[in-house]
Amino acid sequence: MPSWLLALLRVPLIGKLIGANVLIAGAVCGAATLMHQDWTSETTVLVLSMLGVVLVNIGLVMLALRPLADLESTAKRIWRGDVSARVPESLLADRDLQRVGGALNALLDGLTADRERLRELAARVIRAGDEERSYIARELHDSSAQSLAALLMELSVVIRETDDPAAVERLQRIRRIAGDVLDEVRMLAQAVHPRVLDDLGLGAALQHLVREAETRSAVRIEVVVEDSADEVSSAVSSVLYRLAQEALNNALRHANATTVMVRAGVVGNVARVEIVDDGIGFHPVEAERRRPGMGLFTMRERIALLDGVLEVESAPGRGTRITARVPLLARTNAQVTSASAGT
């Protein structure tokens, strides 16, 4: 097929209709001119009439195609992720276009309802997981840790009452081992579920996480937490805290960073956590392809369950920036879930 014909066929519909009207009007005017060799007033009236007809047709065509433009605009908004977009009602649309627009709106309403149900289910799943981790952490802290602490006290008493130097040395060695185990149990309880997250919220939990990380590393860690960070729901707080924990551990273990920045707050209607380091960086796509199950990228799926977004910006030698955004709408769903769980 010739390229000029292909280009002609690809002309937008409105261009084709306008072009057809112009050709018809031109043909009529040309025929009238040939029939009347002399330009008369009748010829002028005919030409002006045809010009008026063409302009009216152009206007009618543009009005008739306006609903199609609305459909296209709505489809583009949906493609960009705006599922709240709807095809507006139009007095100019014919019945067929009205049915198409109505079907699309009904489809979008169903999609929105499904997303709401999925988000509510995700909040329940996250809440159940958090409750289980919280239970395990309490058991470790209140049972195992307390038992080990009591054992240390008993060992201290026995050491003071023992006169045999060899026995004392062995008992002291046992006490040191028990003390190390107690520290590990407490750290494990904190890692499983930080009690401060339930008691004081996301901001205090992130600050505590940073303080704990600073005791284990020489990396300089800064934390900036806005007061608004404590306004999000427990489900969102848990997801964002786990993300910060995973990203911070990666920065300290693998990035060879000298400085790490942790930020948290609410921007508009979105809860936001950002972790930035000046480490060696990596190729996010290649890393995800090599290790699809690594913690940071599995967090993307968990955040997506709450209709959130995880962005990983990194390159070799340029550090890493990890940003998570979760809409506050998830807060309402989590509160509804919490209320329904308690009834």
mmCIF file of C-alpha atoms in Angstrom:
data_model
loop_
_atom_site.group_PDB
_atom_site.id
_atom_site.type_symbol
_atom_site.label_atom_id
_atom_site.label_comp_id
_atom_site.label_asym_id
_atom_site.label_seq_id
_atom_site.Cartn_x
_atom_site.Cartn_y
_atom_site.Cartn_z
ATOM 1 C CA MET A 1 0.000 0.000 0.000
ATOM 2 C CA PRO A 2 1.441 3.418 -0.934
ATOM 3 C CA SER A 3 2.623 5.500 1.983
ATOM 4 C CA TRP A 4 0.458 8.471 0.969
ATOM 5 C CA LEU A 5 -2.648 6.277 0.970
ATOM 6 C CA LEU A 6 -1.719 4.816 4.358
ATOM 7 C CA ALA A 7 -1.238 8.322 5.758
ATOM 8 C CA LEU A 8 -4.598 9.368 4.300
ATOM 9 C CA LEU A 9 -6.366 6.421 5.906
ATOM 10 C CA ARG A 10 -4.835 7.286 9.270
ATOM 11 C CA VAL A 11 -6.256 10.800 9.273
ATOM 12 C CA PRO A 12 -8.555 11.243 12.318
ATOM 13 C CA LEU A 13 -12.271 10.747 11.731
ATOM 14 C CA ILE A 14 -13.069 14.428 12.171
ATOM 15 C CA GLY A 15 -10.475 15.290 9.530
ATOM 16 C CA LYS A 16 -11.976 12.781 7.112
ATOM 17 C CA LEU A 17 -15.497 14.153 7.595
ATOM 18 C CA ILE A 18 -14.412 17.762 7.233
ATOM 19 C CA GLY A 19 -12.354 16.885 4.171
ATOM 20 C CA ALA A 20 -15.312 15.106 2.589
ATOM 21 C CA ASN A 21 -17.555 18.131 3.195
ATOM 22 C CA VAL A 22 -14.989 20.476 1.691
ATOM 23 C CA LEU A 23 -14.596 18.260 -1.380
ATOM 24 C CA ILE A 24 -18.365 18.067 -1.909
ATOM 25 C CA ALA A 25 -18.775 21.820 -1.488
ATOM 26 C CA GLY A 26 -15.857 22.457 -3.822
ATOM 27 C CA ALA A 27 -17.313 20.130 -6.437
ATOM 28 C CA VAL A 28 -20.722 21.842 -6.282
ATOM 29 C CA CYS A 29 -19.182 25.305 -6.509
ATOM 30 C CA GLY A 30 -16.949 24.209 -9.367
ATOM 31 C CA ALA A 31 -19.890 22.748 -11.271
ATOM 32 C CA ALA A 32 -21.920 25.918 -10.728
ATOM 33 C CA THR A 33 -19.038 28.030 -11.989
ATOM 34 C CA LEU A 34 -18.713 25.926 -15.125
ATOM 35 C CA MET A 35 -22.453 26.140 -15.755
ATOM 36 C CA HIS A 36 -22.386 29.912 -15.426
ATOM 37 C CA GLN A 37 -19.426 31.253 -17.306
ATOM 38 C CA ASP A 38 -19.975 34.683 -15.843
ATOM 39 C CA TRP A 39 -19.805 35.177 -12.101
ATOM 40 C CA THR A 40 -23.264 36.263 -11.084
ATOM 41 C CA SER A 41 -24.985 37.118 -7.867
ATOM 42 C CA GLU A 42 -26.588 33.670 -7.940
ATOM 43 C CA THR A 43 -23.110 32.113 -8.032
ATOM 44 C CA THR A 44 -22.053 34.219 -5.059
ATOM 45 C CA VAL A 45 -25.119 33.159 -3.094
ATOM 46 C CA LEU A 46 -24.453 29.526 -3.982
ATOM 47 C CA VAL A 47 -20.819 29.691 -2.903
ATOM 48 C CA LEU A 48 -21.692 31.450 0.361
ATOM 49 C CA SER A 49 -24.456 28.947 1.010
ATOM 50 C CA MET A 50 -22.118 26.022 0.458
ATOM 51 C CA LEU A 51 -19.544 27.665 2.727
ATOM 52 C CA GLY A 52 -22.213 28.037 5.397
ATOM 53 C CA VAL A 53 -23.230 24.412 4.973
ATOM 54 C CA VAL A 54 -19.603 23.317 5.357
ATOM 55 C CA LEU A 55 -19.159 25.385 8.529
ATOM 56 C CA VAL A 56 -22.391 24.051 10.010
ATOM 57 C CA ASN A 57 -21.351 20.494 9.179
ATOM 58 C CA ILE A 58 -17.944 21.040 10.759
ATOM 59 C CA GLY A 59 -19.597 22.334 13.928
ATOM 60 C CA LEU A 60 -22.043 19.444 14.058
ATOM 61 C CA VAL A 61 -19.279 16.902 13.467
ATOM 62 C CA MET A 62 -17.156 18.378 16.260
ATOM 63 C CA LEU A 63 -20.117 18.335 18.638
ATOM 64 C CA ALA A 64 -21.036 14.786 17.646
ATOM 65 C CA LEU A 65 -17.481 13.551 18.230
ATOM 66 C CA ARG A 66 -17.090 15.319 21.582
ATOM 67 C CA PRO A 67 -18.339 12.256 23.552
ATOM 68 C CA LEU A 68 -15.634 10.171 21.859
ATOM 69 C CA ALA A 69 -13.039 12.655 23.113
ATOM 70 C CA ASP A 70 -14.485 12.274 26.617
ATOM 71 C CA LEU A 71 -14.152 8.493 26.326
ATOM 72 C CA GLU A 72 -10.547 8.834 25.210
ATOM 73 C CA SER A 73 -9.743 11.256 28.037
ATOM 74 C CA THR A 74 -11.293 8.914 30.606
ATOM 75 C CA ALA A 75 -9.365 5.937 29.222
ATOM 76 C CA LYS A 76 -6.083 7.872 29.466
ATOM 77 C CA ARG A 77 -6.788 8.839 33.090
ATOM 78 C CA ILE A 78 -7.473 5.204 33.921
ATOM 79 C CA TRP A 79 -4.248 4.163 32.183
ATOM 80 C CA ARG A 80 -2.366 6.621 34.409
ATOM 81 C CA GLY A 81 -3.878 4.938 37.471
ATOM 82 C CA ASP A 82 -6.794 7.257 38.226
ATOM 83 C CA VAL A 83 -9.548 4.682 38.756
ATOM 84 C CA SER A 84 -11.832 7.428 40.062
ATOM 85 C CA ALA A 85 -12.197 8.749 36.499
ATOM 86 C CA ARG A 86 -15.657 8.419 34.984
ATOM 87 C CA VAL A 87 -17.119 9.187 31.562
ATOM 88 C CA PRO A 88 -19.159 12.395 31.982
ATOM 89 C CA GLU A 89 -22.764 12.500 30.856
ATOM 90 C CA SER A 90 -23.239 14.282 27.547
ATOM 91 C CA LEU A 91 -26.379 15.682 25.941
ATOM 92 C CA LEU A 92 -24.679 15.295 22.568
ATOM 93 C CA ALA A 93 -23.985 11.564 22.764
ATOM 94 C CA ASP A 94 -26.242 9.223 20.841
ATOM 95 C CA ARG A 95 -27.658 6.064 22.389
ATOM 96 C CA ASP A 96 -24.756 3.867 21.313
ATOM 97 C CA LEU A 97 -22.161 6.182 22.855
ATOM 98 C CA GLN A 98 -24.272 6.520 25.995
ATOM 99 C CA ARG A 99 -24.348 2.739 26.338
ATOM 100 C CA VAL A 100 -20.580 2.530 25.856
ATOM 101 C CA GLY A 101 -19.960 5.247 28.450
ATOM 102 C CA GLY A 102 -22.411 3.666 30.888
ATOM 103 C CA ALA A 103 -20.803 0.242 30.481
ATOM 104 C CA LEU A 104 -17.355 1.715 31.094
ATOM 105 C CA ASN A 105 -18.551 3.554 34.203
ATOM 106 C CA ALA A 106 -20.186 0.381 35.519
ATOM 107 C CA LEU A 107 -16.950 -1.512 34.914
ATOM 108 C CA LEU A 108 -14.981 1.143 36.788
ATOM 109 C CA ASP A 109 -17.462 1.100 39.678
ATOM 110 C CA GLY A 110 -17.013 -2.649 39.958
ATOM 111 C CA LEU A 111 -13.240 -2.294 39.799
ATOM 112 C CA THR A 112 -13.286 0.332 42.541
ATOM 113 C CA ALA A 113 -15.465 -1.880 44.735
ATOM 114 C CA ASP A 114 -13.109 -4.820 44.169
ATOM 115 C CA ARG A 115 -10.114 -2.669 45.102
ATOM 116 C CA GLU A 116 -11.866 -1.578 48.284
ATOM 117 C CA ARG A 117 -12.622 -5.183 49.211
ATOM 118 C CA LEU A 118 -9.047 -6.193 48.433
ATOM 119 C CA ARG A 119 -7.704 -3.345 50.544
ATOM 120 C CA GLU A 120 -9.965 -4.305 53.439
ATOM 121 C CA LEU A 121 -8.876 -7.936 53.146
ATOM 122 C CA ALA A 122 -5.238 -6.845 53.054
ATOM 123 C CA ALA A 123 -5.746 -4.781 56.197
ATOM 124 C CA ARG A 124 -7.234 -7.819 57.923
ATOM 125 C CA VAL A 125 -4.368 -10.054 56.817
ATOM 126 C CA ILE A 126 -1.781 -7.526 57.964
ATOM 127 C CA ARG A 127 -3.594 -7.014 61.239
ATOM 128 C CA ALA A 128 -3.745 -10.769 61.854
ATOM 129 C CA GLY A 129 -0.037 -11.100 61.133
ATOM 130 C CA ASP A 130 0.776 -8.199 63.424
ATOM 131 C CA GLU A 131 -1.335 -9.673 66.209
ATOM 132 C CA GLU A 132 0.462 -13.003 65.842
ATOM 133 C CA ARG A 133 3.875 -11.345 65.894
ATOM 134 C CA SER A 134 2.814 -9.225 68.838
ATOM 135 C CA TYR A 135 1.768 -12.367 70.700
ATOM 136 C CA ILE A 136 5.093 -14.065 69.957
ATOM 137 C CA ALA A 137 7.002 -10.965 71.042
ATOM 138 C CA ARG A 138 5.053 -10.795 74.314
ATOM 139 C CA GLU A 139 5.714 -14.459 74.977
ATOM 140 C CA LEU A 140 9.419 -13.987 74.342
ATOM 141 C CA HIS A 141 9.558 -10.914 76.543
ATOM 142 C CA ASP A 142 7.220 -11.944 79.345
ATOM 143 C CA SER A 143 7.957 -15.661 79.487
ATOM 144 C CA SER A 144 11.316 -16.628 78.017
ATOM 145 C CA ALA A 145 13.105 -13.416 78.919
ATOM 146 C CA GLN A 146 11.668 -13.375 82.430
ATOM 147 C CA SER A 147 12.690 -16.992 82.980
ATOM 148 C CA LEU A 148 16.224 -16.247 81.833
ATOM 149 C CA ALA A 149 16.351 -13.184 84.076
ATOM 150 C CA ALA A 150 15.263 -15.318 87.032
ATOM 151 C CA LEU A 151 17.925 -17.869 86.109
ATOM 152 C CA LEU A 152 20.575 -15.143 86.135
ATOM 153 C CA MET A 153 19.469 -14.027 89.581
ATOM 154 C CA GLU A 154 19.635 -17.612 90.888
ATOM 155 C CA LEU A 155 23.095 -18.059 89.404
ATOM 156 C CA SER A 156 24.265 -14.856 91.056
ATOM 157 C CA VAL A 157 23.009 -16.109 94.428
ATOM 158 C CA VAL A 158 24.665 -19.513 93.950
ATOM 159 C CA ILE A 159 27.948 -17.870 92.944
ATOM 160 C CA ARG A 160 27.965 -15.774 96.104
ATOM 161 C CA GLU A 161 27.282 -18.841 98.276
ATOM 162 C CA THR A 162 29.855 -21.114 96.602
ATOM 163 C CA ASP A 163 33.354 -21.417 98.038
ATOM 164 C CA ASP A 164 34.852 -23.669 95.363
ATOM 165 C CA PRO A 165 36.824 -21.432 92.921
ATOM 166 C CA ALA A 166 36.499 -23.930 90.085
ATOM 167 C CA ALA A 167 32.736 -24.130 90.545
ATOM 168 C CA VAL A 168 32.498 -20.351 90.757
ATOM 169 C CA GLU A 169 34.367 -19.994 87.463
ATOM 170 C CA ARG A 170 32.058 -22.481 85.747
ATOM 171 C CA LEU A 171 28.971 -20.797 87.195
ATOM 172 C CA GLN A 172 30.181 -17.385 86.019
ATOM 173 C CA ARG A 173 30.702 -18.787 82.535
ATOM 174 C CA ILE A 174 27.174 -20.191 82.599
ATOM 175 C CA ARG A 175 25.861 -16.817 83.772
ATOM 176 C CA ARG A 176 27.593 -15.032 80.897
ATOM 177 C CA ILE A 177 26.089 -17.470 78.410
ATOM 178 C CA ALA A 178 22.653 -17.049 79.959
ATOM 179 C CA GLY A 179 23.082 -13.265 79.832
ATOM 180 C CA ASP A 180 23.953 -13.428 76.141
ATOM 181 C CA VAL A 181 20.913 -15.597 75.483
ATOM 182 C CA LEU A 182 18.727 -13.115 77.382
ATOM 183 C CA ASP A 183 20.020 -10.249 75.242
ATOM 184 C CA GLU A 184 19.352 -12.243 72.082
ATOM 185 C CA VAL A 185 15.825 -13.106 73.205
ATOM 186 C CA ARG A 186 15.086 -9.449 73.912
ATOM 187 C CA MET A 187 16.498 -8.421 70.533
ATOM 188 C CA LEU A 188 14.443 -11.137 68.850
ATOM 189 C CA ALA A 189 11.282 -9.962 70.604
ATOM 190 C CA GLN A 190 11.996 -6.431 69.444
ATOM 191 C CA ALA A 191 12.644 -7.583 65.883
ATOM 192 C CA VAL A 192 9.503 -9.722 65.732
ATOM 193 C CA HIS A 193 7.242 -6.876 66.810
ATOM 194 C CA PRO A 194 8.377 -3.645 68.495
ATOM 195 C CA ARG A 195 6.044 -2.873 71.372
ATOM 196 C CA VAL A 196 6.693 0.828 70.885
ATOM 197 C CA LEU A 197 4.866 0.601 67.526
ATOM 198 C CA ASP A 198 1.657 -0.347 69.330
ATOM 199 C CA ASP A 199 2.197 1.965 72.293
ATOM 200 C CA LEU A 200 3.495 5.180 70.685
ATOM 201 C CA GLY A 201 2.976 4.843 66.929
ATOM 202 C CA LEU A 202 5.084 4.867 63.775
ATOM 203 C CA GLY A 203 7.191 7.933 64.569
ATOM 204 C CA ALA A 204 8.459 6.686 67.922
ATOM 205 C CA ALA A 205 9.010 3.189 66.503
ATOM 206 C CA LEU A 206 11.189 4.546 63.677
ATOM 207 C CA GLN A 207 13.210 6.649 66.101
ATOM 208 C CA HIS A 208 13.725 3.597 68.312
ATOM 209 C CA LEU A 209 14.715 1.548 65.256
ATOM 210 C CA VAL A 210 17.348 4.124 64.333
ATOM 211 C CA ARG A 211 18.748 4.256 67.881
ATOM 212 C CA GLU A 212 19.048 0.469 67.951
ATOM 213 C CA ALA A 213 20.758 0.469 64.540
ATOM 214 C CA GLU A 214 23.251 3.113 65.659
ATOM 215 C CA THR A 215 24.371 0.891 68.541
ATOM 216 C CA ARG A 216 25.265 -1.880 66.068
ATOM 217 C CA SER A 217 26.915 0.217 63.370
ATOM 218 C CA ALA A 218 29.291 3.118 62.907
ATOM 219 C CA VAL A 219 27.141 4.514 60.087
ATOM 220 C CA ARG A 220 25.686 7.969 60.713
ATOM 221 C CA ILE A 221 21.899 7.671 60.694
ATOM 222 C CA GLU A 222 19.561 10.656 60.680
ATOM 223 C CA VAL A 223 15.829 10.423 61.277
ATOM 224 C CA VAL A 224 13.216 13.086 60.527
ATOM 225 C CA VAL A 225 9.711 12.165 61.656
ATOM 226 C CA GLU A 226 6.780 14.540 61.357
ATOM 227 C CA ASP A 227 4.036 14.525 63.971
ATOM 228 C CA SER A 228 1.597 13.495 61.252
ATOM 229 C CA ALA A 229 3.351 10.116 61.015
ATOM 230 C CA ASP A 230 1.462 8.963 64.102
ATOM 231 C CA GLU A 231 -1.923 9.586 62.461
ATOM 232 C CA VAL A 232 -1.869 6.537 60.191
ATOM 233 C CA SER A 233 -3.557 3.239 61.005
ATOM 234 C CA SER A 234 -1.857 0.298 62.656
ATOM 235 C CA ALA A 235 -1.923 -1.708 59.409
ATOM 236 C CA VAL A 236 -0.205 1.051 57.433
ATOM 237 C CA SER A 237 2.224 1.763 60.282
ATOM 238 C CA SER A 238 3.234 -1.891 60.397
ATOM 239 C CA VAL A 239 3.885 -2.076 56.651
ATOM 240 C CA LEU A 240 5.884 1.157 56.583
ATOM 241 C CA TYR A 241 7.868 0.159 59.670
ATOM 242 C CA ARG A 242 8.778 -3.208 58.122
ATOM 243 C CA LEU A 243 9.875 -1.446 54.965
ATOM 244 C CA ALA A 244 12.076 0.982 56.906
ATOM 245 C CA GLN A 245 13.526 -1.913 58.897
ATOM 246 C CA GLU A 246 14.341 -3.907 55.760
ATOM 247 C CA ALA A 247 15.784 -0.923 53.885
ATOM 248 C CA LEU A 248 17.868 0.168 56.874
ATOM 249 C CA ASN A 249 19.263 -3.330 57.381
ATOM 250 C CA ASN A 250 20.180 -3.529 53.685
ATOM 251 C CA ALA A 251 21.920 -0.156 53.857
ATOM 252 C CA LEU A 252 23.943 -1.164 56.919
ATOM 253 C CA ARG A 253 24.859 -4.657 55.710
ATOM 254 C CA HIS A 254 25.342 -4.356 51.975
ATOM 255 C CA ALA A 255 25.538 -0.729 50.843
ATOM 256 C CA ASN A 256 28.826 0.302 52.521
ATOM 257 C CA ALA A 257 27.090 3.578 53.299
ATOM 258 C CA THR A 258 28.485 6.305 55.545
ATOM 259 C CA THR A 259 25.197 8.183 55.990
ATOM 260 C CA VAL A 260 21.582 7.035 56.018
ATOM 261 C CA MET A 261 18.535 9.306 56.192
ATOM 262 C CA VAL A 262 15.109 8.099 57.347
ATOM 263 C CA ARG A 263 12.087 10.375 56.805
ATOM 264 C CA ALA A 264 8.435 9.777 57.629
ATOM 265 C CA GLY A 265 5.275 11.830 57.520
ATOM 266 C CA VAL A 266 2.019 12.502 55.733
ATOM 267 C CA VAL A 267 1.910 14.470 52.473
ATOM 268 C CA GLY A 268 -1.597 15.388 51.446
ATOM 269 C CA ASN A 269 -3.635 12.228 51.898
ATOM 270 C CA VAL A 270 -0.685 9.861 51.617
ATOM 271 C CA ALA A 271 1.544 8.382 54.328
ATOM 272 C CA ARG A 272 5.159 8.453 53.193
ATOM 273 C CA VAL A 273 8.421 6.850 54.362
ATOM 274 C CA GLU A 274 11.745 7.458 52.644
ATOM 275 C CA ILE A 275 15.155 5.877 53.270
ATOM 276 C CA VAL A 276 18.187 7.366 51.517
ATOM 277 C CA ASP A 277 21.801 6.174 51.726
ATOM 278 C CA ASP A 278 25.057 7.197 50.054
ATOM 279 C CA GLY A 279 26.260 3.640 49.535
ATOM 280 C CA ILE A 280 27.477 1.730 46.512
ATOM 281 C CA GLY A 281 24.013 1.397 44.966
ATOM 282 C CA PHE A 282 22.781 -1.338 42.630
ATOM 283 C CA HIS A 283 20.640 -2.019 39.560
ATOM 284 C CA PRO A 284 17.095 -2.473 40.935
ATOM 285 C CA VAL A 285 15.817 -4.396 37.902
ATOM 286 C CA GLU A 286 18.772 -6.778 37.839
ATOM 287 C CA ALA A 287 18.648 -7.264 41.602
ATOM 288 C CA GLU A 288 14.959 -8.123 41.482
ATOM 289 C CA ARG A 289 15.549 -10.510 38.588
ATOM 290 C CA ARG A 290 18.383 -12.305 40.402
ATOM 291 C CA ARG A 291 16.652 -12.422 43.781
ATOM 292 C CA PRO A 292 12.901 -12.045 43.242
ATOM 293 C CA GLY A 293 12.191 -13.140 46.811
ATOM 294 C CA MET A 294 14.446 -10.650 48.578
ATOM 295 C CA GLY A 295 12.751 -8.774 51.380
ATOM 296 C CA LEU A 296 12.754 -5.316 49.841
ATOM 297 C CA PHE A 297 10.950 -6.389 46.713
ATOM 298 C CA THR A 298 8.453 -8.623 48.499
ATOM 299 C CA MET A 299 7.524 -5.500 50.450
ATOM 300 C CA ARG A 300 6.368 -3.991 47.161
ATOM 301 C CA GLU A 301 3.584 -6.570 46.986
ATOM 302 C CA ARG A 302 2.565 -6.010 50.581
ATOM 303 C CA ILE A 303 2.425 -2.247 50.083
ATOM 304 C CA ALA A 304 0.435 -2.765 46.882
ATOM 305 C CA LEU A 305 -2.192 -4.644 48.911
ATOM 306 C CA LEU A 306 -2.932 -1.326 50.632
ATOM 307 C CA ASP A 307 -3.026 0.445 47.265
ATOM 308 C CA GLY A 308 0.414 1.888 47.952
ATOM 309 C CA VAL A 309 3.493 2.348 45.804
ATOM 310 C CA LEU A 310 7.133 1.445 46.453
ATOM 311 C CA GLU A 311 9.797 3.255 44.439
ATOM 312 C CA VAL A 312 13.414 2.062 44.395
ATOM 313 C CA GLU A 313 15.866 4.522 42.848
ATOM 314 C CA SER A 314 19.460 3.344 42.705
ATOM 315 C CA ALA A 315 22.464 2.979 40.442
ATOM 316 C CA PRO A 316 25.992 1.673 41.012
ATOM 317 C CA GLY A 317 28.047 4.303 42.800
ATOM 318 C CA ARG A 318 25.098 6.668 43.298
ATOM 319 C CA GLY A 319 23.467 5.429 46.492
ATOM 320 C CA THR A 320 19.883 4.328 46.965
ATOM 321 C CA ARG A 321 16.573 6.067 47.605
ATOM 322 C CA ILE A 322 13.594 3.963 48.672
ATOM 323 C CA THR A 323 10.207 5.659 48.965
ATOM 324 C CA ALA A 324 6.923 4.111 50.041
ATOM 325 C CA ARG A 325 3.563 5.870 49.714
ATOM 326 C CA VAL A 326 0.311 4.482 51.091
ATOM 327 C CA PRO A 327 -2.991 6.402 50.839
ATOM 328 C CA LEU A 328 -4.631 7.367 54.107
ATOM 329 C CA LEU A 329 -7.828 5.777 52.819
ATOM 330 C CA ALA A 330 -6.333 2.549 54.091
ATOM 331 C CA ARG A 331 -6.605 4.061 57.575
ATOM 332 C CA THR A 332 -10.406 4.142 57.313
ATOM 333 C CA ASN A 333 -10.560 0.560 56.088
ATOM 334 C CA ALA A 334 -8.270 -0.624 58.860
ATOM 335 C CA GLN A 335 -10.412 1.106 61.456
ATOM 336 C CA VAL A 336 -13.533 -0.537 60.029
ATOM 337 C CA THR A 337 -11.722 -3.866 60.051
ATOM 338 C CA SER A 338 -10.617 -3.359 63.636
ATOM 339 C CA ALA A 339 -14.141 -2.509 64.702
ATOM 340 C CA SER A 340 -15.623 -5.496 62.913
ATOM 341 C CA ALA A 341 -12.993 -7.788 64.409
ATOM 342 C CA GLY A 342 -13.915 -6.664 67.883
ATOM 343 C CA THR A 343 -17.654 -7.301 67.478
#
